[in-house]
Amino acid sequence: MKKFIIYVVFVLVTGFSAYFIYNGVLSSRYDDTVGSYVQEVLPAISKWNPDIVRQYMAPEVLQTVSIEELENLIAALSKIGTLQSIGKLSFRSKAEVDDARFEKRPLITYEVDAQYSTGDAKVTISLVDRDGAYDLYHFNFQSNALAP
């Protein structure tokens, strides 16, 4: 029984270690290029202008989102206020865009702490990696200012 417990602990420690090492390698691969892109795209999104947001969005996504839907989304998000500062950038995941309408590409997701005029916000940004160039695939803002 003792050997079995040691084996289970060994397997768990090895699995967790491999997961964190893998995420560390992915994070180091993308941190420099994604960091500078987020420093560009987050202030642009935070102007709350649908035309500016459309410039950064992946063409494939623009095909699925109507102008009215984007305008309504941006109007709702504008309650957050003006961007004051961008904080810590944290790697979350790497996946693959897997939709029949889209070309298969890596999808990189980061989480960003940001300060807006109404308070703190956590922003999740997913980017389509086009060989080192990025397009905005998805974004999500979590802020008390958006609460009903």
Backbone as a chain_set.jsonl record, in Angstrom:
{"seq": "MKKFIIYVVFVLVTGFSAYFIYNGVLSSRYDDTVGSYVQEVLPAISKWNPDIVRQYMAPEVLQTVSIEELENLIAALSKIGTLQSIGKLSFRSKAEVDDARFEKRPLITYEVDAQYSTGDAKVTISLVDRDGAYDLYHFNFQSNALAP", "coords": {"N": [[0.822, -1.191, 0.0], [1.958, 1.216, 0.736], [3.851, 1.634, -1.279], [2.153, 2.011, -3.434], [0.896, 4.456, -2.8], [3.124, 6.154, -2.838], [3.748, 5.91, -5.548], [1.422, 7.058, -6.738], [1.607, 9.693, -5.757], [4.021, 10.414, -6.963], [3.288, 10.296, -9.706], [1.324, 12.321, -9.791], [2.84, 14.617, -9.035], [4.699, 14.67, -11.114], [2.97, 15.049, -13.309], [1.797, 17.599, -12.709], [4.128, 19.14, -12.702], [5.006, 18.87, -15.372], [2.888, 20.171, -16.669], [3.139, 22.845, -15.707], [5.713, 23.475, -16.606], [5.384, 23.239, -19.371], [3.463, 25.298, -19.81], [5.074, 27.427, -19.02], [7.072, 27.413, -20.998], [5.506, 27.966, -23.297], [4.51, 30.471, -22.546], [6.881, 32.011, -22.384], [7.546, 32.003, -25.035], [5.637, 33.628, -26.244], [5.398, 35.982, -24.725], [6.949, 38.408, -25.234], [6.194, 39.357, -27.851], [3.37, 39.305, -27.764], [2.936, 40.879, -25.541], [3.725, 43.494, -26.355], [1.845, 43.846, -28.366], [-0.574, 43.785, -26.958], [-0.21, 46.083, -25.449], [-0.658, 47.9, -27.42], [-3.225, 47.249, -28.526], [-5.129, 47.184, -26.381], [-5.398, 49.893, -25.328], [-6.478, 50.957, -27.687], [-8.928, 49.553, -28.039], [-10.133, 50.472, -25.753], [-10.907, 53.018, -26.328], [-13.437, 52.905, -27.038], [-14.659, 52.882, -29.53], [-16.367, 51.559, -32.129], [-15.445, 51.365, -34.802], [-12.671, 51.53, -34.591], [-12.158, 49.244, -33.065], [-12.94, 47.263, -34.884], [-10.849, 47.411, -36.716], [-8.821, 45.981, -35.517], [-9.77, 43.432, -35.231], [-9.93, 39.962, -36.121], [-10.334, 39.024, -39.511], [-11.976, 36.797, -40.02], [-13.584, 36.712, -37.771], [-14.951, 39.085, -37.95], [-16.713, 38.489, -39.965], [-18.672, 37.112, -38.664], [-19.846, 38.773, -36.826], [-22.191, 41.259, -36.492], [-22.439, 44.744, -37.438], [-24.168, 46.19, -35.803], [-24.32, 44.55, -33.515], [-21.68, 44.723, -32.586], [-21.523, 47.484, -32.102], [-23.433, 47.728, -30.03], [-22.208, 46.143, -28.052], [-19.794, 47.566, -27.597], [-20.854, 49.996, -26.699], [-21.99, 49.159, -24.279], [-19.684, 48.296, -22.915], [-18.357, 50.69, -22.607], [-19.08, 51.803, -20.232], [-17.159, 51.269, -18.417], [-15.292, 53.258, -18.488], [-12.47, 55.479, -18.936], [-9.261, 54.273, -19.9], [-6.748, 53.948, -17.545], [-4.34, 52.705, -16.723], [-2.256, 49.926, -17.655], [-1.787, 46.818, -16.294], [-0.409, 43.862, -14.929], [0.352, 41.256, -17.182], [-0.768, 38.099, -17.998], [-0.129, 34.872, -19.136], [-2.53, 32.598, -20.331], [-3.535, 30.458, -22.003], [-2.93, 28.292, -24.837], [-4.462, 27.453, -27.743], [-6.21, 26.04, -30.523], [-7.736, 27.578, -33.257], [-10.606, 26.186, -34.209], [-12.654, 25.828, -36.415], [-14.82, 25.294, -39.083], [-15.081, 27.365, -40.901], [-12.824, 28.864, -40.58], [-9.283, 29.214, -41.088], [-7.027, 26.912, -39.72], [-5.383, 28.015, -36.947], [-3.049, 29.004, -34.348], [-4.416, 29.984, -31.218], [-3.995, 32.364, -28.9], [-4.303, 33.1, -25.516], [-4.46, 35.642, -23.161], [-4.502, 37.201, -19.938], [-5.191, 40.336, -18.555], [-4.521, 42.751, -16.136], [-6.087, 45.782, -15.545], [-6.475, 49.295, -15.065], [-9.177, 51.384, -14.878], [-11.142, 54.415, -15.221], [-13.345, 53.968, -13.615], [-12.536, 52.027, -11.905], [-10.849, 48.897, -11.08], [-10.244, 46.405, -13.612], [-10.463, 43.236, -15.152], [-9.138, 41.908, -17.968], [-9.631, 39.708, -20.568], [-7.965, 38.551, -23.313], [-7.98, 37.129, -26.459], [-5.966, 36.069, -29.072], [-5.404, 35.575, -32.526], [-2.746, 33.868, -33.802], [-0.734, 34.727, -36.376], [1.743, 33.704, -37.551], [3.48, 35.238, -35.862], [2.365, 37.728, -36.152], [-0.581, 39.334, -35.006], [-4.143, 39.03, -34.64], [-7.128, 40.264, -33.255], [-9.224, 38.073, -31.661], [-11.048, 37.509, -29.659], [-12.424, 39.227, -26.839], [-12.855, 40.014, -23.376], [-14.257, 41.752, -20.707], [-14.067, 42.164, -17.253], [-15.546, 43.822, -14.734], [-16.569, 45.809, -11.958], [-18.017, 47.975, -12.714], [-19.566, 47.127, -14.788], [-21.532, 45.669, -13.704], [-24.987, 44.845, -13.152]], "CA": [[0.0, 0.0, 0.0], [2.853, 2.362, 0.822], [4.429, 1.823, -2.612], [1.098, 2.556, -4.289], [0.741, 5.873, -2.449], [4.307, 6.834, -3.367], [3.581, 5.932, -7.0], [0.376, 8.04, -7.061], [2.179, 11.021, -5.494], [5.012, 10.645, -8.016], [2.568, 10.57, -10.948], [0.708, 13.641, -9.654], [3.888, 15.639, -9.049], [5.231, 14.698, -12.476], [1.951, 15.661, -14.167], [1.73, 19.034, -12.433], [5.382, 19.746, -13.145], [4.986, 18.941, -16.837], [1.917, 21.204, -17.031], [3.699, 24.172, -15.451], [6.856, 23.672, -17.498], [4.816, 23.467, -20.702], [2.924, 26.658, -19.823], [6.197, 28.355, -18.943], [7.699, 27.464, -22.318], [4.59, 28.698, -24.172], [4.475, 31.859, -22.109], [8.12, 32.686, -22.782], [7.539, 32.123, -26.493], [4.719, 34.667, -26.689], [5.357, 37.164, -23.857], [7.488, 39.635, -25.822], [5.407, 39.863, -28.975], [1.994, 39.551, -27.332], [2.96, 42.011, -24.61], [3.721, 44.752, -27.093], [0.578, 43.947, -29.095], [-1.607, 44.149, -25.974], [0.017, 47.492, -25.125], [-1.228, 48.665, -28.535], [-4.633, 46.971, -28.793], [-6.014, 47.489, -25.263], [-5.783, 51.31, -25.369], [-7.326, 51.203, -28.859], [-10.265, 49.051, -27.706], [-10.651, 51.278, -24.658], [-11.455, 54.285, -26.832], [-14.855, 52.561, -27.165], [-15.093, 53.242, -30.871], [-16.503, 50.298, -32.869], [-14.625, 51.366, -36.015], [-11.291, 51.218, -34.183], [-12.137, 47.831, -32.659], [-13.019, 46.462, -36.107], [-9.533, 47.407, -37.363], [-7.951, 45.007, -34.852], [-10.389, 42.114, -35.177], [-9.61, 39.005, -37.182], [-11.336, 39.068, -40.581], [-12.904, 35.688, -39.862], [-14.53, 37.065, -36.714], [-15.791, 40.168, -38.476], [-17.765, 37.876, -40.78], [-19.689, 36.521, -37.796], [-20.37, 39.784, -35.92], [-22.8, 42.371, -37.232], [-22.051, 46.085, -36.999], [-25.05, 46.556, -34.692], [-23.897, 43.797, -32.333], [-20.436, 45.31, -32.106], [-21.847, 48.803, -31.537], [-24.096, 47.507, -28.739], [-21.199, 45.648, -27.125], [-18.878, 48.657, -27.258], [-21.62, 50.95, -25.884], [-22.095, 48.589, -22.934], [-18.354, 48.283, -22.297], [-17.89, 52.062, -22.352], [-19.383, 52.132, -18.828], [-15.924, 51.074, -17.64], [-14.611, 54.547, -18.444], [-11.22, 55.621, -19.682], [-8.138, 53.454, -19.454], [-5.755, 54.686, -16.761], [-3.057, 52.001, -16.801], [-2.261, 48.494, -17.95], [-0.981, 46.139, -15.294], [0.222, 42.573, -15.179], [-0.085, 40.436, -18.303], [-0.568, 36.697, -17.619], [-0.457, 33.852, -20.137], [-3.573, 31.671, -19.897], [-3.592, 29.207, -22.76], [-2.748, 28.239, -26.279], [-5.375, 26.474, -28.331], [-6.239, 26.178, -31.97], [-9.027, 27.947, -33.808], [-11.085, 24.961, -34.838], [-13.961, 26.109, -36.992], [-14.751, 24.977, -40.512], [-14.975, 28.596, -41.684], [-11.536, 29.516, -40.333], [-8.041, 28.468, -41.279], [-6.536, 26.506, -38.4], [-4.298, 28.862, -36.447], [-2.962, 29.052, -32.889], [-5.175, 31.0, -30.515], [-3.263, 32.646, -27.675], [-5.143, 33.841, -24.589], [-3.801, 36.306, -22.046], [-5.336, 37.967, -19.025], [-4.516, 41.594, -18.254], [-5.09, 43.619, -15.11], [-6.089, 47.15, -16.041], [-7.136, 50.284, -14.223], [-10.02, 52.314, -15.627], [-11.609, 55.526, -14.391], [-14.345, 53.468, -12.675], [-11.924, 51.035, -11.022], [-10.075, 47.803, -11.663], [-10.888, 45.501, -14.556], [-9.669, 42.105, -15.633], [-9.432, 41.796, -19.39], [-9.149, 38.499, -21.216], [-7.789, 38.82, -24.736], [-7.543, 35.988, -27.262], [-5.389, 36.542, -30.323], [-5.041, 34.587, -33.536], [-1.329, 34.008, -34.164], [-0.487, 34.58, -37.812], [3.206, 33.66, -37.679], [4.101, 36.358, -35.154], [1.463, 38.885, -36.228], [-1.778, 38.935, -34.276], [-5.451, 39.645, -34.846], [-8.008, 40.112, -32.104], [-10.236, 37.047, -31.881], [-12.057, 37.588, -28.598], [-12.047, 39.968, -25.644], [-13.84, 39.979, -22.315], [-13.942, 42.676, -19.625], [-14.737, 41.93, -15.983], [-15.412, 45.034, -13.933], [-17.753, 46.125, -11.168], [-18.769, 49.002, -13.452], [-20.461, 46.46, -15.733], [-22.556, 44.936, -12.957], [-26.322, 45.452, -13.34]], "C": [[0.869, 1.258, 0.0], [3.467, 2.673, -0.542], [3.404, 2.438, -3.57], [0.909, 4.048, -4.034], [1.918, 6.676, -2.984], [4.206, 6.956, -4.885], [2.555, 6.996, -7.421], [0.912, 9.454, -6.854], [3.198, 11.37, -6.587], [4.334, 11.02, -9.337], [1.94, 11.97, -10.895], [1.743, 14.764, -9.734], [4.477, 15.774, -10.452], [4.243, 15.37, -13.43], [1.856, 17.159, -13.963], [2.994, 19.746, -12.902], [5.409, 19.908, -14.655], [4.041, 20.037, -17.306], [2.522, 22.593, -16.855], [4.915, 24.465, -16.326], [6.367, 23.976, -18.907], [4.244, 24.881, -20.799], [4.031, 27.704, -19.761], [6.896, 28.515, -20.287], [6.817, 28.243, -23.295], [4.564, 30.18, -23.825], [5.723, 32.609, -22.552], [8.185, 32.884, -24.292], [6.727, 33.328, -26.948], [4.813, 35.988, -25.905], [5.831, 38.449, -24.532], [6.583, 40.197, -26.913], [3.968, 40.167, -28.569], [1.944, 40.745, -26.389], [2.917, 43.342, -25.333], [2.428, 44.934, -27.875], [-0.547, 44.361, -28.141], [-1.458, 45.611, -25.568], [-0.535, 48.415, -26.219], [-2.74, 48.494, -28.613], [-5.555, 47.351, -27.628], [-6.364, 48.981, -25.187], [-6.691, 51.637, -26.559], [-8.759, 50.745, -28.591], [-10.925, 49.986, -26.7], [-11.039, 52.692, -25.063], [-12.952, 54.144, -27.071], [-15.44, 53.049, -28.481], [-15.167, 51.953, -31.7], [-15.646, 50.237, -34.136], [-13.174, 51.027, -35.705], [-11.183, 49.749, -33.807], [-12.137, 46.925, -33.883], [-11.661, 46.372, -36.81], [-8.614, 46.329, -36.786], [-8.5, 43.582, -34.898], [-9.992, 41.252, -36.374], [-10.711, 39.051, -38.238], [-12.391, 37.965, -40.462], [-13.972, 36.008, -38.81], [-15.47, 38.157, -37.193], [-16.933, 39.631, -39.332], [-18.918, 37.363, -39.933], [-20.363, 37.535, -36.87], [-20.937, 40.937, -36.745], [-22.323, 43.709, -36.65], [-22.887, 46.496, -35.786], [-24.656, 45.835, -33.404], [-22.625, 44.389, -31.741], [-20.684, 46.676, -31.484], [-22.512, 48.672, -30.173], [-23.104, 47.039, -27.681], [-20.29, 46.782, -26.664], [-19.588, 49.702, -26.397], [-21.749, 50.449, -24.447], [-20.751, 48.624, -22.204], [-17.863, 49.682, -21.941], [-18.204, 52.52, -20.944], [-18.147, 51.997, -17.943], [-15.159, 52.383, -17.511], [-13.328, 54.542, -19.245], [-10.118, 54.775, -19.052], [-7.115, 54.336, -18.753], [-4.369, 54.034, -16.865], [-3.288, 50.527, -17.096], [-1.3, 47.831, -16.98], [-0.386, 44.846, -15.8], [-0.458, 41.817, -16.319], [0.244, 38.982, -17.964], [-1.015, 35.773, -18.74], [-1.497, 32.913, -19.558], [-3.553, 30.373, -20.68], [-3.217, 29.412, -24.218], [-3.656, 27.13, -26.77], [-5.282, 26.625, -29.836], [-7.64, 26.579, -32.382], [-9.491, 26.745, -34.602], [-12.52, 25.161, -35.299], [-13.838, 25.907, -38.49], [-14.583, 26.222, -41.374], [-13.598, 29.237, -41.59], [-10.38, 28.607, -40.71], [-7.518, 28.111, -39.891], [-5.291, 27.315, -38.049], [-4.236, 28.762, -34.93], [-3.767, 30.223, -32.332], [-4.537, 31.179, -29.143], [-4.139, 33.505, -26.774], [-4.306, 34.353, -23.419], [-4.839, 37.011, -21.198], [-4.54, 39.182, -18.588], [-5.254, 42.295, -17.126], [-4.985, 45.038, -15.63], [-6.838, 48.042, -15.059], [-7.88, 51.25, -15.126], [-10.521, 53.391, -14.676], [-12.671, 55.089, -13.379], [-13.782, 52.416, -11.725], [-11.165, 49.962, -11.796], [-10.922, 46.979, -12.631], [-9.912, 44.388, -14.896], [-10.11, 41.871, -17.071], [-8.819, 40.501, -19.912], [-9.127, 38.765, -22.715], [-7.281, 37.552, -25.412], [-7.132, 36.508, -28.629], [-5.107, 35.376, -31.257], [-3.596, 34.871, -33.933], [-1.172, 33.718, -35.649], [1.02, 34.715, -38.04], [3.869, 34.892, -37.085], [3.331, 37.657, -35.265], [0.135, 38.425, -35.628], [-3.001, 39.706, -34.743], [-6.288, 39.335, -33.618], [-9.122, 39.13, -32.441], [-11.392, 37.195, -30.897], [-11.526, 38.487, -27.492], [-13.196, 39.959, -24.662], [-13.366, 40.901, -21.191], [-14.746, 42.262, -18.394], [-14.463, 43.122, -15.095], [-16.689, 45.24, -13.138], [-18.617, 47.163, -11.87], [-19.761, 48.385, -14.425], [-21.582, 45.688, -15.033], [-23.906, 45.629, -13.124], [-26.733, 46.319, -12.162]], "O": [[0.545, 2.244, -0.662], [3.59, 3.838, -0.919], [3.744, 3.276, -4.406], [0.775, 4.82, -4.983], [1.729, 7.764, -3.527], [4.544, 7.999, -5.446], [2.801, 7.752, -8.361], [0.69, 10.325, -7.695], [3.223, 12.499, -7.075], [4.761, 11.96, -10.008], [2.026, 12.719, -11.868], [1.531, 15.754, -10.435], [4.724, 16.887, -10.917], [4.645, 16.175, -14.27], [1.838, 17.917, -14.933], [2.919, 20.848, -13.445], [5.791, 20.963, -15.162], [4.361, 20.762, -18.248], [2.428, 23.429, -17.754], [5.113, 25.607, -16.74], [6.887, 24.878, -19.563], [4.513, 25.589, -21.77], [3.925, 28.756, -20.391], [7.269, 29.624, -20.669], [7.317, 29.086, -24.04], [4.593, 31.036, -24.709], [5.624, 33.732, -23.046], [8.812, 33.829, -24.771], [7.084, 33.981, -27.928], [4.343, 37.016, -26.393], [5.171, 39.481, -24.411], [6.246, 41.381, -26.897], [3.408, 41.18, -28.987], [1.003, 41.537, -26.439], [2.148, 44.227, -24.959], [1.959, 46.061, -28.033], [-1.379, 45.199, -28.49], [-2.455, 46.305, -25.364], [-0.842, 49.579, -25.958], [-3.466, 49.479, -28.752], [-6.673, 47.803, -27.873], [-7.535, 49.309, -24.996], [-7.569, 52.494, -26.455], [-9.705, 51.476, -28.887], [-12.123, 50.259, -26.782], [-11.457, 53.483, -24.217], [-13.653, 55.134, -27.28], [-16.56, 53.557, -28.537], [-14.139, 51.322, -31.947], [-15.17, 49.163, -34.504], [-12.521, 50.318, -36.471], [-10.222, 49.08, -34.187], [-11.415, 45.929, -33.919], [-11.359, 45.355, -37.434], [-7.733, 45.824, -37.481], [-7.768, 42.629, -34.63], [-9.754, 41.747, -37.475], [-11.893, 39.11, -37.898], [-13.562, 38.184, -40.771], [-15.129, 35.613, -38.955], [-16.657, 38.146, -36.87], [-17.996, 40.246, -39.414], [-20.029, 37.195, -40.438], [-21.341, 37.203, -36.201], [-20.247, 41.513, -37.586], [-21.864, 43.776, -35.51], [-22.361, 47.089, -34.844], [-24.656, 46.434, -32.329], [-22.515, 44.536, -30.524], [-20.111, 46.992, -30.441], [-22.189, 49.426, -29.255], [-23.157, 47.492, -26.537], [-20.046, 46.936, -25.467], [-18.991, 50.239, -25.463], [-21.63, 51.231, -23.504], [-20.692, 48.943, -21.016], [-17.027, 49.829, -21.05], [-17.657, 53.525, -20.491], [-18.101, 52.552, -16.845], [-14.45, 52.592, -16.526], [-13.129, 53.702, -20.124], [-10.061, 54.594, -17.836], [-6.67, 55.344, -19.3], [-3.363, 54.714, -17.067], [-4.351, 49.968, -16.827], [-0.143, 48.234, -16.861], [0.074, 44.746, -16.938], [-1.685, 41.753, -16.399], [1.397, 38.659, -17.676], [-2.138, 35.877, -19.233], [-1.367, 32.474, -18.416], [-3.553, 29.295, -20.086], [-3.192, 30.526, -24.741], [-3.618, 26.007, -26.268], [-4.369, 27.271, -30.351], [-8.621, 25.996, -31.92], [-8.836, 26.335, -35.56], [-13.468, 24.717, -34.652], [-12.846, 26.315, -39.093], [-14.007, 26.149, -42.459], [-13.241, 30.063, -42.429], [-10.492, 27.382, -40.654], [-7.567, 28.94, -38.983], [-4.289, 27.294, -38.764], [-5.243, 28.469, -34.286], [-3.789, 31.31, -32.909], [-4.539, 30.261, -28.323], [-4.663, 34.528, -27.214], [-3.558, 33.609, -22.784], [-5.915, 37.372, -21.675], [-3.352, 39.076, -18.285], [-6.478, 42.417, -17.162], [-3.928, 45.458, -16.1], [-7.717, 47.59, -14.326], [-7.297, 51.858, -16.023], [-10.342, 53.286, -13.463], [-12.877, 55.777, -12.379], [-14.488, 51.96, -10.826], [-10.882, 50.1, -12.986], [-12.14, 46.873, -12.488], [-8.697, 44.585, -14.922], [-11.291, 41.664, -17.353], [-7.633, 40.239, -19.717], [-10.134, 39.153, -23.308], [-6.279, 36.972, -24.993], [-7.852, 37.283, -29.26], [-4.631, 34.324, -30.83], [-3.266, 35.981, -34.351], [-1.442, 32.611, -36.115], [1.501, 35.684, -38.628], [4.716, 35.518, -37.721], [3.62, 38.603, -34.533], [-0.224, 37.252, -35.735], [-2.917, 40.856, -35.174], [-6.163, 38.266, -33.02], [-9.873, 39.334, -33.395], [-12.558, 37.028, -31.255], [-10.323, 38.512, -27.231], [-14.362, 39.905, -25.051], [-12.209, 40.835, -20.775], [-15.953, 42.036, -18.479], [-13.319, 43.408, -14.743], [-17.774, 44.883, -13.598], [-19.825, 47.22, -11.641], [-20.705, 49.054, -14.847], [-22.464, 45.127, -15.682], [-23.969, 46.854, -13.225], [-27.821, 46.894, -12.17]]}, "num_chains": 1, "name": "protein.A"}
